[in-house]
């Protein structure tokens, strides 16, 4: 699928369907692709090409308004490098880590720092959601909810915890919140 231009602002006064570009960022293995597939198909796909980066498009209705949601499922092997490809394209960012993996949580902080720097110079501000994935693994979780909440509030972002392999509605809710934040910007 080819790259799209930056979507027009998600403006309800617009008569054509609005577009909203969401970018998923985070350490390899945190579950970005599993979450993307879950949002798009309601299904959990356990094994997904770890080196695949792509943009997917889905027609959604959020709060009774049609919106073309485009999801960039990124694949960074070395953290936030070459971020130009998504920084100005995005209408909202979802930074993913895995609650069972401390390294992925540390990785999410690097992304939040990169995005905070971007938001210093870029108007309008691009909303950010911090998302803890693999909540089904929470018996083994080394990353506490309160640590993640503290990180989210430090960077002024929304925070959720979900599991790509559990219920669809919780995953959909996170993507829709990203659309709402982008729209209400
Ligand atoms: P990505 O590199 O961030 O795109 O991560 P993937 O989506 O490829 O997922 C990495 C691994 O974690 C795969 O083996 C997935 O099956 C697994 N995974 C993804 N989401 C979940 C989840 O919510 N719970 C559990 N238990 N495993 C998950
Ligand atoms: Mg992936």
Tab-separated table of C-alpha atoms and ligand atoms in Angstrom:
chain	number	residue	atom	x	y	z
A	1	UNK	CA	0.000	0.000	0.000
A	2	UNK	CA	1.339	3.422	-0.873
A	3	UNK	CA	1.901	6.285	1.526
A	4	UNK	CA	-0.969	8.704	1.938
A	5	UNK	CA	-0.581	12.405	2.387
A	6	UNK	CA	-1.353	13.901	5.742
A	7	UNK	CA	-5.076	13.642	6.347
A	8	UNK	CA	-7.101	16.781	6.487
A	9	UNK	CA	-8.019	17.788	9.956
A	10	UNK	CA	-10.785	15.616	11.362
A	11	UNK	CA	-13.303	18.417	11.045
A	12	UNK	CA	-16.971	17.599	11.470
A	13	UNK	CA	-17.943	20.722	9.480
A	14	UNK	CA	-16.313	19.129	6.429
A	15	UNK	CA	-18.763	17.374	4.116
A	16	UNK	CA	-16.337	14.800	2.769
A	17	UNK	CA	-15.514	11.983	5.200
A	18	UNK	CA	-12.717	13.037	7.490
A	19	UNK	CA	-9.438	11.176	7.608
A	20	UNK	CA	-7.362	10.382	10.633
A	21	UNK	CA	-3.802	9.091	10.550
A	22	UNK	CA	-2.742	6.990	13.541
A	23	UNK	CA	0.842	5.851	14.070
A	24	UNK	CA	1.747	2.916	16.309
A	25	UNK	CA	5.215	3.144	17.811
A	26	UNK	CA	7.133	1.034	20.279
A	27	UNK	CA	9.710	-1.686	20.793
A	28	UNK	CA	9.735	-4.732	18.577
A	29	UNK	CA	7.604	-7.475	20.073
A	30	UNK	CA	5.364	-5.151	22.094
A	31	UNK	CA	2.377	-6.135	19.955
A	32	UNK	CA	1.857	-3.217	17.550
A	33	UNK	CA	0.983	-5.500	14.639
A	34	UNK	CA	-1.260	-7.722	16.765
A	35	UNK	CA	-3.145	-4.627	17.974
A	36	UNK	CA	-3.444	-3.262	14.435
A	37	UNK	CA	-4.787	-6.560	13.117
A	38	UNK	CA	-7.183	-6.820	16.064
A	39	UNK	CA	-8.550	-3.331	15.400
A	40	UNK	CA	-8.951	-4.030	11.681
A	41	UNK	CA	-10.302	-7.599	11.810
A	42	UNK	CA	-11.428	-8.223	15.427
A	43	UNK	CA	-9.089	-11.211	15.399
A	44	UNK	CA	-5.842	-11.982	17.157
A	45	UNK	CA	-3.103	-13.126	14.801
A	46	UNK	CA	-0.375	-14.653	16.943
A	47	UNK	CA	2.482	-14.565	14.467
A	48	UNK	CA	2.943	-11.589	12.222
A	49	UNK	CA	5.982	-10.646	10.090
A	50	UNK	CA	8.076	-8.717	12.653
A	51	UNK	CA	9.842	-6.688	9.920
A	52	UNK	CA	6.733	-5.540	8.096
A	53	UNK	CA	5.833	-1.862	8.230
A	54	UNK	CA	2.689	-0.782	6.438
A	55	UNK	CA	-0.295	1.561	6.386
A	56	UNK	CA	-3.811	0.152	6.574
A	57	UNK	CA	-7.048	1.990	5.983
A	58	UNK	CA	-10.468	1.356	7.504
A	59	UNK	CA	-13.796	3.156	7.235
A	60	UNK	CA	-15.095	3.672	10.766
A	61	UNK	CA	-17.941	5.483	12.491
A	62	UNK	CA	-16.779	7.323	15.586
A	63	UNK	CA	-19.450	9.163	17.574
A	64	UNK	CA	-21.854	8.927	14.604
A	65	UNK	CA	-19.306	10.506	12.254
A	66	UNK	CA	-17.713	8.598	9.376
A	67	UNK	CA	-13.946	8.717	9.365
A	68	UNK	CA	-11.268	7.038	7.273
A	69	UNK	CA	-8.820	5.743	9.848
A	70	UNK	CA	-5.344	5.054	8.489
A	71	UNK	CA	-3.045	3.062	10.731
A	72	UNK	CA	0.722	3.064	10.246
A	73	UNK	CA	2.049	-0.080	11.935
A	74	UNK	CA	5.709	0.857	12.258
A	75	UNK	CA	8.717	-1.383	12.629
A	76	UNK	CA	11.763	0.258	14.189
A	77	UNK	CA	14.593	-2.083	14.972
A	78	UNK	CA	16.582	0.566	16.799
A	79	UNK	CA	14.090	2.791	18.556
A	80	UNK	CA	13.062	6.258	17.384
A	81	UNK	CA	15.340	6.784	14.373
A	82	UNK	CA	14.225	8.041	10.940
A	83	UNK	CA	11.106	9.357	12.609
A	84	UNK	CA	10.501	11.915	9.834
A	85	UNK	CA	8.409	9.351	7.970
A	86	UNK	CA	5.641	9.495	10.552
A	87	UNK	CA	6.118	12.677	12.601
A	88	UNK	CA	4.298	15.121	10.357
A	89	UNK	CA	1.991	12.489	8.843
A	90	UNK	CA	0.382	11.563	12.146
A	91	UNK	CA	-2.791	13.019	13.587
A	92	UNK	CA	-2.246	10.936	16.741
A	93	UNK	CA	0.383	8.577	18.139
A	94	UNK	CA	-0.132	5.358	20.067
A	95	UNK	CA	3.059	4.379	21.909
A	96	UNK	CA	2.928	0.687	22.777
A	97	UNK	CA	4.886	-1.302	25.352
A	98	UNK	CA	4.293	-4.709	26.841
A	99	UNK	CA	3.391	-4.946	30.546
A	100	UNK	CA	5.517	-8.100	30.794
A	101	UNK	CA	8.672	-6.495	29.398
A	102	UNK	CA	10.634	-3.743	31.154
A	103	UNK	CA	12.814	-3.073	28.104
A	104	UNK	CA	9.742	-2.280	26.028
A	105	UNK	CA	8.581	0.137	28.751
A	106	UNK	CA	11.987	1.858	28.671
A	107	UNK	CA	11.662	1.961	24.901
A	108	UNK	CA	8.305	3.708	25.176
A	109	UNK	CA	9.984	6.512	27.141
A	110	UNK	CA	12.399	7.129	24.255
A	111	UNK	CA	9.447	7.464	21.888
A	112	UNK	CA	7.636	9.810	24.262
A	113	UNK	CA	10.752	11.995	24.458
A	114	UNK	CA	11.028	12.116	20.669
A	115	UNK	CA	7.346	13.005	20.344
A	116	UNK	CA	7.529	15.646	23.078
A	117	UNK	CA	10.388	17.292	21.203
A	118	UNK	CA	8.329	17.182	18.015
A	119	UNK	CA	5.298	18.680	19.760
A	120	UNK	CA	7.419	21.577	21.001
A	121	UNK	CA	7.813	22.857	17.462
A	122	UNK	CA	4.815	21.435	15.645
A	123	UNK	CA	1.344	22.988	15.636
A	124	UNK	CA	-1.267	21.756	16.207
A	125	UNK	CA	-0.058	19.464	18.952
A	126	UNK	CA	-0.312	15.814	18.014
A	127	UNK	CA	-2.044	13.816	20.750
A	128	UNK	CA	-0.257	10.811	22.223
A	129	UNK	CA	-1.640	7.688	23.894
A	130	UNK	CA	0.567	5.436	26.025
A	131	UNK	CA	-0.672	1.866	25.688
A	132	UNK	CA	0.357	-1.107	27.803
A	133	UNK	CA	-0.306	-4.326	25.866
A	134	UNK	CA	-0.360	-8.030	26.868
A	135	UNK	CA	-2.536	-7.435	29.907
A	136	UNK	CA	-3.355	-11.155	29.748
A	137	UNK	CA	0.214	-11.694	30.987
A	138	UNK	CA	-0.394	-9.567	34.069
A	139	UNK	CA	0.487	-12.321	36.528
A	140	UNK	CA	4.074	-11.927	35.340
A	141	UNK	CA	4.050	-8.212	34.785
A	142	UNK	CA	7.143	-6.291	35.869
A	143	UNK	CA	5.720	-2.953	34.667
A	144	UNK	CA	3.181	-1.669	37.177
A	145	UNK	CA	0.119	0.314	36.248
A	146	UNK	CA	1.164	3.152	38.549
A	147	UNK	CA	4.613	3.480	36.940
A	148	UNK	CA	2.978	3.728	33.548
A	149	UNK	CA	0.379	6.219	34.779
A	150	UNK	CA	3.175	8.383	36.175
A	151	UNK	CA	4.998	8.283	32.845
A	152	UNK	CA	1.828	9.156	30.938
A	153	UNK	CA	1.044	12.126	33.146
A	154	UNK	CA	4.633	13.369	32.879
A	155	UNK	CA	4.179	13.549	29.092
A	156	UNK	CA	0.553	14.659	29.200
A	157	UNK	CA	-0.815	11.634	27.394
A	158	UNK	CA	-3.778	9.340	27.840
A	159	UNK	CA	-3.010	5.899	29.202
A	160	UNK	CA	-4.664	2.516	28.676
A	161	UNK	CA	-3.856	-1.127	29.210
A	162	UNK	CA	-5.245	-3.797	26.879
A	163	UNK	CA	-4.504	-7.167	25.417
A	164	UNK	CA	-4.481	-7.830	21.699
A	165	UNK	CA	-5.666	-11.361	22.368
A	166	UNK	CA	-8.595	-10.505	24.668
A	167	UNK	CA	-11.738	-8.474	23.974
A	168	UNK	CA	-12.022	-6.435	20.805
A	169	UNK	CA	-14.004	-3.544	22.314
A	170	UNK	CA	-11.177	-2.439	24.623
A	171	UNK	CA	-8.761	-2.330	21.699
A	172	UNK	CA	-11.270	-0.490	19.516
A	173	UNK	CA	-11.855	1.990	22.353
A	174	UNK	CA	-8.165	2.976	22.366
A	175	UNK	CA	-8.087	3.573	18.594
A	176	UNK	CA	-11.342	5.559	18.782
A	177	UNK	CA	-9.981	7.671	21.634
A	178	UNK	CA	-7.004	8.486	19.424
A	179	UNK	CA	-9.412	9.579	16.672
A	180	UNK	CA	-11.382	11.711	19.146
A	181	UNK	CA	-8.237	13.383	20.446
A	182	UNK	CA	-7.063	14.095	16.910
A	183	UNK	CA	-10.459	15.487	15.965
A	184	UNK	CA	-10.895	17.650	19.033
A	185	UNK	CA	-7.186	18.580	18.918
B	1	LIG	P1	5.345	-5.846	17.100
B	1	LIG	O1	6.784	-6.151	16.823
B	1	LIG	O2	5.223	-4.704	18.071
B	1	LIG	O3	4.541	-5.621	15.861
B	1	LIG	O4	4.751	-7.118	17.878
B	1	LIG	P2	3.805	-8.294	17.290
B	1	LIG	O5	2.428	-7.789	17.073
B	1	LIG	O6	4.481	-8.938	16.138
B	1	LIG	O7	3.765	-9.276	18.560
B	1	LIG	C1	4.968	-9.827	19.093
B	1	LIG	C2	4.641	-11.117	19.825
B	1	LIG	O8	3.802	-10.856	20.949
B	1	LIG	C3	3.896	-12.130	18.954
B	1	LIG	O9	4.369	-13.415	19.283
B	1	LIG	C4	2.453	-11.982	19.409
B	1	LIG	O10	1.741	-13.184	19.275
B	1	LIG	C5	2.604	-11.605	20.859
B	1	LIG	N1	1.494	-10.757	21.343
B	1	LIG	C6	1.044	-9.616	20.780
B	1	LIG	N2	0.050	-9.090	21.529
B	1	LIG	C7	-0.117	-9.926	22.574
B	1	LIG	C8	-0.986	-9.923	23.715
B	1	LIG	O11	-1.817	-9.035	23.927
B	1	LIG	N3	-0.848	-10.939	24.601
B	1	LIG	C9	0.066	-11.944	24.433
B	1	LIG	N4	0.119	-12.903	25.356
B	1	LIG	N5	0.890	-11.982	23.363
B	1	LIG	C10	0.801	-10.982	22.462
B	2	LIG	MG1	5.066	-5.545	13.860
